[in-house]
Short mmCIF file of C-alpha atoms and ligand atoms in Angstrom, two decimals:
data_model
loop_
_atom_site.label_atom_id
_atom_site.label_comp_id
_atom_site.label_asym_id
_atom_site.label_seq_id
_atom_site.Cartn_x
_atom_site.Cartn_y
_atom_site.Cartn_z
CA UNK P 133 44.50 93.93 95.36
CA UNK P 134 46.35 95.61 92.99
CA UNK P 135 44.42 97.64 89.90
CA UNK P 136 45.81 98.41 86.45
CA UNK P 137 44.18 99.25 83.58
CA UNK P 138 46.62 97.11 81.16
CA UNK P 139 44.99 93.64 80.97
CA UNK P 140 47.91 92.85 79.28
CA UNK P 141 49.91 93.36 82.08
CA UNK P 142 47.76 92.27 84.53
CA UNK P 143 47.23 88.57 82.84
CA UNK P 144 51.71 88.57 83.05
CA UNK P 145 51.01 89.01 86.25
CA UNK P 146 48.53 86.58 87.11
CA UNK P 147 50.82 84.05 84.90
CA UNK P 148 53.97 84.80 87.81
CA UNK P 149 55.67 86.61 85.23
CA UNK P 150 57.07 89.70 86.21
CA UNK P 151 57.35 92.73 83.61
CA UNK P 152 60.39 94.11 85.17
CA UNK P 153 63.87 92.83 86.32
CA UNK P 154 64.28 93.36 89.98
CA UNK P 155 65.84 91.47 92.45
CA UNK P 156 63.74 89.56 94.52
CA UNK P 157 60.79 91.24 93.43
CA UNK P 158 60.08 87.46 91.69
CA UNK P 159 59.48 85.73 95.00
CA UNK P 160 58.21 88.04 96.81
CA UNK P 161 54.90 88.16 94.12
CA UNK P 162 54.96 84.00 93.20
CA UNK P 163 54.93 83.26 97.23
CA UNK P 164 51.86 86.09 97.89
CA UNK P 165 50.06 84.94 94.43
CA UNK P 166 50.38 81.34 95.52
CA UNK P 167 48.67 82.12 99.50
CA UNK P 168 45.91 84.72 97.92
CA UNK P 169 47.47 87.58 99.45
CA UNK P 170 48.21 88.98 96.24
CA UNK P 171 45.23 89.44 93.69
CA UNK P 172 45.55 91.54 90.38
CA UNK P 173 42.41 93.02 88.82
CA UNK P 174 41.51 95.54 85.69
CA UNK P 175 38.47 96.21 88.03
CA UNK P 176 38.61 99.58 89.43
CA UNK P 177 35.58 99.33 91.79
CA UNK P 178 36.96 95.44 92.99
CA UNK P 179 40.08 97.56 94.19
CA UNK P 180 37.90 100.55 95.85
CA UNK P 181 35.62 98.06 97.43
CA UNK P 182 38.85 95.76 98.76
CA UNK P 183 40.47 97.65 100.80
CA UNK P 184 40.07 100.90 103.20
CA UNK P 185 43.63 102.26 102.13
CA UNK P 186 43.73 103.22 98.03
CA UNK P 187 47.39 103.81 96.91
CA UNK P 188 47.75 105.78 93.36
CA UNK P 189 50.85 104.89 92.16
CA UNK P 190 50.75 105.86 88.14
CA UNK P 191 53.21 107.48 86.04
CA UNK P 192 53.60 111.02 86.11
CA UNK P 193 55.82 111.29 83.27
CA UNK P 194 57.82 115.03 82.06
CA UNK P 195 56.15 117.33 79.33
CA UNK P 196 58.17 119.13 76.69
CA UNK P 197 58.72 122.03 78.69
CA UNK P 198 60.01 120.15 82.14
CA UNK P 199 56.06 120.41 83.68
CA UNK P 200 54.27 117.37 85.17
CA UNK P 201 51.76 115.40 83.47
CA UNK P 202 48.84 114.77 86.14
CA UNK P 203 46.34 113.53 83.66
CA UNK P 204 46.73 109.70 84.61
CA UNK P 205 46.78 110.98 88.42
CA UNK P 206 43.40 112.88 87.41
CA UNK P 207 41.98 110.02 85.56
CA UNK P 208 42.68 107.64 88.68
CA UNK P 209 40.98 110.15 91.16
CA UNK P 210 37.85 110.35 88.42
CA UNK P 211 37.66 106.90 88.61
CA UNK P 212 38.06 105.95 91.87
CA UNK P 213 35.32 109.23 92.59
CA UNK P 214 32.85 107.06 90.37
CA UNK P 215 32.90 103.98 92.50
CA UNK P 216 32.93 105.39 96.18
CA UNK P 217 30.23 104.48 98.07
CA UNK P 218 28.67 106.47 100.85
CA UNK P 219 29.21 104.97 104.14
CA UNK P 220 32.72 103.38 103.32
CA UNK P 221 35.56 105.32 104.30
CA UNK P 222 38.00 105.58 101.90
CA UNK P 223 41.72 106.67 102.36
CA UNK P 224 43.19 107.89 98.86
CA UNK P 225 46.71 107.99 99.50
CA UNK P 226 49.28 109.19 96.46
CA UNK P 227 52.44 107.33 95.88
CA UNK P 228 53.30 109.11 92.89
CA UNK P 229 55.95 111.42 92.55
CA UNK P 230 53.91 114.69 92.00
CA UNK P 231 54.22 118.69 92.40
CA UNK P 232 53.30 120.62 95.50
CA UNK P 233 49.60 121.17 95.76
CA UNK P 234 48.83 117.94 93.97
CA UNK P 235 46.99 116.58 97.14
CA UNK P 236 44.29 119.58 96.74
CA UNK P 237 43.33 119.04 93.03
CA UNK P 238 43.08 115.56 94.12
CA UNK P 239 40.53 116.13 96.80
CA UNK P 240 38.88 118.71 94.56
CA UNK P 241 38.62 115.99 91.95
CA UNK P 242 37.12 113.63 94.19
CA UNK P 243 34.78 115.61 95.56
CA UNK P 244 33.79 116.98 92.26
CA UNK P 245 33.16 113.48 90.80
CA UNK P 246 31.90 111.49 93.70
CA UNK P 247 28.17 110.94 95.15
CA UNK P 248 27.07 112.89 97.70
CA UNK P 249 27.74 111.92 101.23
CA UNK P 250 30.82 109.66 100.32
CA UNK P 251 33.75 109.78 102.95
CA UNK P 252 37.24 109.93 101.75
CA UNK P 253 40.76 111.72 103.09
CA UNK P 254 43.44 111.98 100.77
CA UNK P 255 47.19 111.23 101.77
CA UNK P 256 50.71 111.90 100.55
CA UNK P 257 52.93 109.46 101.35
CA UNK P 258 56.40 109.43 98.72
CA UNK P 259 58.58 106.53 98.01
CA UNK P 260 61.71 106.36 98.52
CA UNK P 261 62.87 103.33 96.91
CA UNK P 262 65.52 102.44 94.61
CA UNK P 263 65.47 100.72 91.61
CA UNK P 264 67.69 97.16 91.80
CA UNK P 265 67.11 97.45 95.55
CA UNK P 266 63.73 98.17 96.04
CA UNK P 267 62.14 95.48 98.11
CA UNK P 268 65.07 96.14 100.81
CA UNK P 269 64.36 99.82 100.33
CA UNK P 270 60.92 99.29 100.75
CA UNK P 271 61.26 96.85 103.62
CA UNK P 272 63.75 98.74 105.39
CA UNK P 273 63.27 102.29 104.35
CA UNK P 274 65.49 105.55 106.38
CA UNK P 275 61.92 106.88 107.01
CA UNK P 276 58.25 106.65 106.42
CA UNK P 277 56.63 109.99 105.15
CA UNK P 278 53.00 110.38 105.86
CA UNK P 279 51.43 113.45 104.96
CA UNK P 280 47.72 113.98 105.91
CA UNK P 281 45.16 116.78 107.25
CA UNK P 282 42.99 114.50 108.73
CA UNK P 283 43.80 112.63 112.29
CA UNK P 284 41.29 110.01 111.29
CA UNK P 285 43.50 109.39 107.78
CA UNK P 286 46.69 109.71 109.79
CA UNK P 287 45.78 107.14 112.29
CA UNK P 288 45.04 104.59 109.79
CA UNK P 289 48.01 104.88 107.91
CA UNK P 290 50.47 104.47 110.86
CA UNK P 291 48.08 101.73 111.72
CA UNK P 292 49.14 100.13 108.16
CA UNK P 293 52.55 101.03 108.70
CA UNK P 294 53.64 99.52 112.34
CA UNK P 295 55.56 97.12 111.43
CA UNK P 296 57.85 98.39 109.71
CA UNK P 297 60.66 99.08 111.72
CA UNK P 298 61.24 102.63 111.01
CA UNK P 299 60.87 106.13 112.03
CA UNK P 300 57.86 107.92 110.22
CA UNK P 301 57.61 111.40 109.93
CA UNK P 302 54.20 113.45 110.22
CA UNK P 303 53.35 116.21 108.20
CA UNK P 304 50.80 118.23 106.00
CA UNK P 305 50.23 117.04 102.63
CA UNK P 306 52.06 119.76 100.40
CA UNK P 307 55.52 119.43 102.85
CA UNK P 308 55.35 115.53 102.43
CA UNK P 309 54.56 116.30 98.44
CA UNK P 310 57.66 118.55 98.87
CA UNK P 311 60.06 116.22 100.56
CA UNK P 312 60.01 113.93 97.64
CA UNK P 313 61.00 116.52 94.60
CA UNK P 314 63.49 118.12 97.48
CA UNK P 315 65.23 114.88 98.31
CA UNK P 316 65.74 113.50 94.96
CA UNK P 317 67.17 117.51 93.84
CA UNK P 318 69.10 116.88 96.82
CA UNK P 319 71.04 113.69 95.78
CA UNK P 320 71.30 114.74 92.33
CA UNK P 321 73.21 117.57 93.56
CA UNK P 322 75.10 115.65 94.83
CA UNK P 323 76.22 113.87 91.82
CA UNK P 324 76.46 116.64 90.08
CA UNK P 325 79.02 118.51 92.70
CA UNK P 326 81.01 115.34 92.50
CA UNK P 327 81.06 115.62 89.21
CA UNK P 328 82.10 119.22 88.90
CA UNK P 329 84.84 118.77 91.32
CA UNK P 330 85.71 115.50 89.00
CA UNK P 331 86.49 117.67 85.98
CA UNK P 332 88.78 120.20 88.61
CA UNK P 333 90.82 116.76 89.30
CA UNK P 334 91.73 115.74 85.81
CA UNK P 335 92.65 119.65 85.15
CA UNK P 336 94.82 119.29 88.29
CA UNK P 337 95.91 115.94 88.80
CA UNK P 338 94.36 115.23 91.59
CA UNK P 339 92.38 111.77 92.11
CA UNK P 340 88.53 112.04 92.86
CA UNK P 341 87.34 108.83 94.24
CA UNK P 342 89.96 110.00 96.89
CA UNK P 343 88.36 113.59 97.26
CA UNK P 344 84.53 111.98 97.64
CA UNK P 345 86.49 109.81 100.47
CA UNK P 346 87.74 112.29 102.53
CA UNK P 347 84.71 114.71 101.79
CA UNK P 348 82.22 111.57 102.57
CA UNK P 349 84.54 110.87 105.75
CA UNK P 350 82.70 114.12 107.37
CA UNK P 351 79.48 112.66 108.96
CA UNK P 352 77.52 115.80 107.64
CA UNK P 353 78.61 115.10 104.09
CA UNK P 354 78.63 111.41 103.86
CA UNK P 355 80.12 109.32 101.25
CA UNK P 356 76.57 108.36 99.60
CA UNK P 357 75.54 109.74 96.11
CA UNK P 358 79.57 110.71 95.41
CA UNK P 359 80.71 108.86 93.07
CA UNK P 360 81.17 110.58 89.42
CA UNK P 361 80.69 109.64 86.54
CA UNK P 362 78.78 110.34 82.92
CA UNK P 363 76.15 111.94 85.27
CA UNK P 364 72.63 110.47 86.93
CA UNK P 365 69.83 108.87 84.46
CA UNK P 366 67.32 106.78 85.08
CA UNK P 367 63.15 107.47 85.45
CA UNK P 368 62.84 109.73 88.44
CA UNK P 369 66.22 112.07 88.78
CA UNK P 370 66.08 113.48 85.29
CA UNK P 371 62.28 113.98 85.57
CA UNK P 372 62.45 115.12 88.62
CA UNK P 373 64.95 117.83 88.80
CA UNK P 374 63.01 119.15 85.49
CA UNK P 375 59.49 119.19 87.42
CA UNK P 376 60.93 120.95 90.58
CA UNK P 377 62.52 123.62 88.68
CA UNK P 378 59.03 124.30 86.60
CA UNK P 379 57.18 123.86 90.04
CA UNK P 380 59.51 126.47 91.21
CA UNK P 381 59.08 129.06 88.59
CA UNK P 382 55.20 128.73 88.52
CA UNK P 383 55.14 129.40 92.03
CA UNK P 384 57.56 132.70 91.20
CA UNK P 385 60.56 131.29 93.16
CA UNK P 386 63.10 129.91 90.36
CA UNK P 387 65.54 127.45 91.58
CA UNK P 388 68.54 128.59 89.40
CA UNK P 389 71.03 126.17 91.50
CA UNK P 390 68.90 123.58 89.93
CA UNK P 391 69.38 124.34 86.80
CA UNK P 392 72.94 124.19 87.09
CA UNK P 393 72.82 120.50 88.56
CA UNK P 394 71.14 119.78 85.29
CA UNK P 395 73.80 122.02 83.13
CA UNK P 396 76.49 120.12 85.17
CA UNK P 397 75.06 116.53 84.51
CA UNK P 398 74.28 117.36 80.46
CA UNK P 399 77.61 119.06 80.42
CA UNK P 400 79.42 115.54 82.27
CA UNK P 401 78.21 112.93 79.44
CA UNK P 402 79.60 115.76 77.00
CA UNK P 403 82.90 115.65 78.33
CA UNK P 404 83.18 112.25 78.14
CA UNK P 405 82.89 112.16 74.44
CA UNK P 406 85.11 115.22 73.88
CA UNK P 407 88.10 112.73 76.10
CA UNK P 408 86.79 109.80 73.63
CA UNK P 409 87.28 112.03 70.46
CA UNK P 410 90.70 113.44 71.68
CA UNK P 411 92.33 109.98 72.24
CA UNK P 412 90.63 108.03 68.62
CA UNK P 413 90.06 111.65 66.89
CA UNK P 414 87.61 110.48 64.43
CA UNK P 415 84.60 108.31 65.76
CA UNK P 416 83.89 107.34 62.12
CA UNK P 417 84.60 103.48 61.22
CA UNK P 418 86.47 103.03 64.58
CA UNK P 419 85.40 99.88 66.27
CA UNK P 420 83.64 100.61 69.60
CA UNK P 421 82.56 98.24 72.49
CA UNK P 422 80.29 99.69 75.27
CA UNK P 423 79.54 97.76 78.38
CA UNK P 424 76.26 98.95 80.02
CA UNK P 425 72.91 99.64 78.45
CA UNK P 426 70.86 100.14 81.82
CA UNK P 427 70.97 103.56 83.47
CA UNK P 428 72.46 101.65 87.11
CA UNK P 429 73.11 98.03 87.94
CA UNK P 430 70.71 95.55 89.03
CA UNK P 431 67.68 96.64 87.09
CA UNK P 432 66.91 96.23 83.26
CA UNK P 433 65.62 99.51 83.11
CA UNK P 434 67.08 101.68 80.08
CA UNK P 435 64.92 104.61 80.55
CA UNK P 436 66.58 107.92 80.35
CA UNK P 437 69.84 106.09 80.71
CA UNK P 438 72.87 107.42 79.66
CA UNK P 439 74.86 104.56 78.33
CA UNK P 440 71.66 104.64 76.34
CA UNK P 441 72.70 108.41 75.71
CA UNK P 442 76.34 107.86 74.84
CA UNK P 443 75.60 105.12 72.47
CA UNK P 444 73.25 107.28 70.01
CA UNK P 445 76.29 109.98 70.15
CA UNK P 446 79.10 107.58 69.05
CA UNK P 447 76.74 105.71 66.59
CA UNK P 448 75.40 108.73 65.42
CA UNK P 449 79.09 109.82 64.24
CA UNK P 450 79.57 106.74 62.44
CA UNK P 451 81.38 104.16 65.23
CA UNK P 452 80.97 100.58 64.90
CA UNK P 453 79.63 99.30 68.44
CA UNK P 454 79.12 95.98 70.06
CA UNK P 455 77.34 96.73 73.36
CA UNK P 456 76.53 93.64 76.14
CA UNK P 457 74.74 93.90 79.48
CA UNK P 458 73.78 91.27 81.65
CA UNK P 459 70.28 92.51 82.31
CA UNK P 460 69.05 95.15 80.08
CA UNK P 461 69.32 93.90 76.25
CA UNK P 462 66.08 93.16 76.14
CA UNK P 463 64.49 95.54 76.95
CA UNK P 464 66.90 98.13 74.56
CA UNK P 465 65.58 96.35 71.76
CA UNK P 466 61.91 96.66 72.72
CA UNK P 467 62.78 100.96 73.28
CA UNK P 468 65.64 101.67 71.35
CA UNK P 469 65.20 99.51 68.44
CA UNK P 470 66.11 101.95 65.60
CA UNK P 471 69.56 102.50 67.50
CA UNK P 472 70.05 98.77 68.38
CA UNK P 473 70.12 97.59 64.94
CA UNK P 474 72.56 99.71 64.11
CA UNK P 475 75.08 97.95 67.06
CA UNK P 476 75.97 94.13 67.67
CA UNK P 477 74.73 92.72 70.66
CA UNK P 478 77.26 90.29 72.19
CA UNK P 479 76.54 87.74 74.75
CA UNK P 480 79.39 88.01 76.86
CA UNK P 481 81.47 91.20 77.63
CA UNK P 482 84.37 89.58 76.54
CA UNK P 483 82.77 89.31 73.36
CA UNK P 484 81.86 92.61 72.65
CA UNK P 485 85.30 93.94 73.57
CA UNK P 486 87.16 91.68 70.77
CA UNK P 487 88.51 93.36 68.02
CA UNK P 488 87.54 96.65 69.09
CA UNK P 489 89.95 99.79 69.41
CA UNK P 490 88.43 101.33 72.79
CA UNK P 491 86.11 99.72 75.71
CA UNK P 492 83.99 102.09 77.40
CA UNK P 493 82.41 101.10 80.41
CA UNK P 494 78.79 103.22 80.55
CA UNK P 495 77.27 101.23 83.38
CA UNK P 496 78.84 100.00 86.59
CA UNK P 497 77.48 96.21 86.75
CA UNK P 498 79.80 94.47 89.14
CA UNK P 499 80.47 91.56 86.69
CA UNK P 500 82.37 93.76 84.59
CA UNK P 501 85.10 94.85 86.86
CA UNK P 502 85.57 90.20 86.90
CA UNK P 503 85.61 90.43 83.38
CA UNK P 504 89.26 88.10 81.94
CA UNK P 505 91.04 91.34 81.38
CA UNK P 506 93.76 89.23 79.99
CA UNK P 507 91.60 87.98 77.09
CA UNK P 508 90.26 91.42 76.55
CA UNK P 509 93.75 93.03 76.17
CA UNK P 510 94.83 89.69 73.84
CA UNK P 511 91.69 90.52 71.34
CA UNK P 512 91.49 94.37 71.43
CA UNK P 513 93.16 95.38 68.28
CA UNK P 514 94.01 98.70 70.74
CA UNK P 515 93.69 98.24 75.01
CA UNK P 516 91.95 101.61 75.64
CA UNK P 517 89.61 101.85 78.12
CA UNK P 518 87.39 104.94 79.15
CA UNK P 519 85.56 104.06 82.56
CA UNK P 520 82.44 106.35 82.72
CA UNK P 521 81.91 104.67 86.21
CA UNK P 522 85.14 104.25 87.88
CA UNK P 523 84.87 100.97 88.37
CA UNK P 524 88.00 99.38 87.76
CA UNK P 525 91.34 100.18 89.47
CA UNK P 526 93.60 102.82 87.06
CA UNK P 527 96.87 101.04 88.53
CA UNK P 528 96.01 97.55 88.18
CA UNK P 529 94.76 98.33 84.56
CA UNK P 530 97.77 100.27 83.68
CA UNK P 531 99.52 97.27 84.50
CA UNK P 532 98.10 94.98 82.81
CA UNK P 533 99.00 97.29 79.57
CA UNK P 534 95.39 99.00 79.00
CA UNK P 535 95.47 102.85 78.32
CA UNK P 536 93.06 103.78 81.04
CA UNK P 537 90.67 106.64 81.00
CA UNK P 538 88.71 107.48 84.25
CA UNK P 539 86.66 110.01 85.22
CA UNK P 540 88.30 112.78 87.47
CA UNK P 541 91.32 110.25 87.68
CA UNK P 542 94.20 112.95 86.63
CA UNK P 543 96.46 111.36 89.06
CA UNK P 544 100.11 110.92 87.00
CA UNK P 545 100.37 107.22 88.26
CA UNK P 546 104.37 106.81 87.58
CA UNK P 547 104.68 109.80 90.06
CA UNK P 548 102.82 108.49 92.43
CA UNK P 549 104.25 105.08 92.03
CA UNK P 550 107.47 106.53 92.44
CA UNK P 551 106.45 108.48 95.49
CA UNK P 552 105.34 105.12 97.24
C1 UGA Y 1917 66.06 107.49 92.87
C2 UGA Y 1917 66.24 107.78 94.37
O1 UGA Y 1917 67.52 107.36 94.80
C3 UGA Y 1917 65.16 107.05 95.18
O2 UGA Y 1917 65.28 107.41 96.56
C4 UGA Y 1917 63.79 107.47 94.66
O3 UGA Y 1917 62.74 106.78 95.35
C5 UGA Y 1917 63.69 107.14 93.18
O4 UGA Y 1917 64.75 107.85 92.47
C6 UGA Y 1917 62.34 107.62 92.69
O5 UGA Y 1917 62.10 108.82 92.71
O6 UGA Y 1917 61.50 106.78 92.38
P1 UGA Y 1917 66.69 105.45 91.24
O7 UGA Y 1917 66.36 106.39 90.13
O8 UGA Y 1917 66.11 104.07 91.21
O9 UGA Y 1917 66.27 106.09 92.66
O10 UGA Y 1917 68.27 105.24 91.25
P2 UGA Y 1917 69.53 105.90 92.01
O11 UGA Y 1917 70.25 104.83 92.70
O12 UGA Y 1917 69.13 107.08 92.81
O13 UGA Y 1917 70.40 106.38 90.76
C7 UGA Y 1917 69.97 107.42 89.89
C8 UGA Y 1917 71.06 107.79 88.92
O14 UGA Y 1917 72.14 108.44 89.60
C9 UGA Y 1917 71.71 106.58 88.20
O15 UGA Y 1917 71.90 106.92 86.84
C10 UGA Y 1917 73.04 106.41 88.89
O16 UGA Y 1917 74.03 105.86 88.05
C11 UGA Y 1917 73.38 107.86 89.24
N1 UGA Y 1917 74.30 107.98 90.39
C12 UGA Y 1917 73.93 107.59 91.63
C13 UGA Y 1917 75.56 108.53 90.17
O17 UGA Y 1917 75.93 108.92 89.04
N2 UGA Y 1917 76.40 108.67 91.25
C14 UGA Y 1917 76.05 108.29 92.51
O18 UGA Y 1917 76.88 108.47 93.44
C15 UGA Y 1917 74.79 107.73 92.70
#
């Protein structure tokens, strides 16, 4: 029984529409709608009364100054505090993303709001899942992270989660709160050390998708979360990093390494502009395609991307863009519709690349890198290309006559061609 307070939503929903683009998400909900596994309500108390296990799962979306906003997290706990009954154990378990300590307001809340007598246990348990692979995340997650102070709460969760094959870890609620904002820092540190050491290869010469090979060939490094580019985006990373470091300085224990991930990643997208300005000097009047509008593959989700990001700098100094993605168009215009109608939207990527003086490739969808390269090069009135993603092969573009412009790629290929 899932509860939302957007009826709007909730009636796509019960129509087998889903709001979002994710793969296999689609069947998943018609197949469950269709046996009666899977109801949607507006009904708060319907939800409380289903089921013994409540999962909040709201947005907990950045304030101006980097801070958490709890106050849909607070309004759920009011709310669900109005319709527990005494005698029905309830287990309130938190699926947000929130701040250390969350857990206790939330049983404070409760408490505060609720009848006497009520029984309830409240539960952190994270998510790990990816956008554009989320239902094989979520069906085959690295580990299951139940936090609880109660063995009565605890038991019923690892009830709900034995099938799952997959190792679940134990622990109080503030460390599981923790492991959440610490794992996601974690692998954008990542990306931004990748990233650092990209800009130290195209000062050097040296290559970096071979550096994060033969770093990510030691099996305490691994190759996962190294691949550079214009830096991470997206709804949680961003957020994320910004929350932990306020968590960190309201607790009095500032995470200054954090702050430089965040320098590193503003700093990357930067960069990228400064090597588009030095090759076309002036972005005024010069025609412009972009390929990429959502922050990864695989998802239609634009926020906080940075193709999104790059696209309001180039427009913003006057270049004429025509952007395509396969996915996220849609959903641009509905955001981003003050900068949208100031691009053309193409259907194919072909398309937006004609006539233009410089590709840039903002988002890695596969499709791109079996894009007619042939045509593109006949109908670019210049073959530049600036790959914010890597994800086309320098030598096989050079080749083919495009001027190609990687990231961390400062490998002189005629010297390595003659080398070989
Ligand atoms: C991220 C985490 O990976 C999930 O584990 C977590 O559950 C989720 O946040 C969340 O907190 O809800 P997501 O934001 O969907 O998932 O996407 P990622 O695949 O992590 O990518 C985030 C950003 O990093 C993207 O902009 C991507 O392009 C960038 N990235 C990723 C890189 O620039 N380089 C990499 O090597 C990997």
């Amino acid at each position: 029984m899932c509860v939302d307070n957007n009826q709007k939503k909730i009636d796509t929903l019960l129509a087998g529409d889903i709001p979002i683009y994710e793969p296999g998400l689609e069947e998943i909900v018609t197949k469950n709608v269709a046996s009666g596994n899977l109801q949607f309500t507006t009904n708060t108390e319907v939800g409380v009364d289903h089921g013994e296990i409540i999962f909040i799962a709201v947005p907990t979306p950045p304030q101006p100054d980097g801070s958490v906003d709890l106050s849909f997290i607070e309004k759920v706990a009011r709310e669900i505090a109005a319709v527990l009954k005494p005698g029905q154990y309830r287990v309130v378990v938190d699926k947000s993303t929130v701040p250390v300590k969350t857990g206790e307001k939330v049983t404070d809340t409760i408490n505060r709001y609720a009848d006497k007598g009520v029984e309830f246990d409240v539960v952190s348990n994270p998510e790990f899942l990816r956008e554009g692979c989320a239902v094989a995340d979520l069906m085959e997650p690295d580990r299951i992270v139940i936090g609880a102070n109660s063995d009565r709460a605890m038991a019923l969760m690892q009830k709900l989660y034995e099938p799952f094959v997959a190792p679940v870890l134990v622990t109080d609620i503030n460390s599981a709160e923790l492991i959440k904002h610490a794992a996601n820092s974690f692998l954008a540190l990542k990306i931004s050390y990748i990233n650092a050491v990209s800009q130290i290869c195209e000062a050097s010469g040296a290559d970096v998708e071979k550096v994060a090979e033969g770093i990510g060939m030691d099996k305490r490094i691994g190759r996962h979360f190294l691949n550079a580019g214009l830096g991470y985006g997206g709804s949680c990373f961003p957020k994320d990093l910004a929350a932990f470091v306020a968590i960190a300085d309201q607790i009095g224990v500032p995470f200054t390494l954090l702050k430089e991930v965040m320098n590193i990643n503003e700093n990357q997208l930067e960069r990228f502009v400064d090597n588009i300005r030095e090759k076309l000097w002036v972005l005024k009047e010069k025609k412009i395609s972009v390929w990429g509008l959502s922050f990864k593959p695989d998802t239609d989700d634009v926020r906080e991307s940075v193709a999104i990001k790059l696209l309001e700098k180039i427009v913003s100094e006057g270049a004429e863009v025509s952007v395509f993605d396969p996915k996220g168009t849609d959903k641009a215009l509905e955001f981003f519709p003050d900068l949208m109608s100031k691009v053309k939207v193409c259907a194919t990527p072909e398309e937006a690349a004609a006539g233009t003086e410089a590709l840039i490739i903002a988002t890695e969808w596969p499709e791109f890198a079996g894009a007619d390269f042939a045509k593109v090069k006949e109908s670019m009135l210049t073959p530049v290309i600036f790959d914010g993603r890597n994800l086309l092969d320098p030598a096989k573009m050079t080749e083919q006559g495009f001027d190609y412009r990687g990231i961390g790629r400062g490998v002189d290929l005629e010297k390595v061609e003659t080398a070989s």
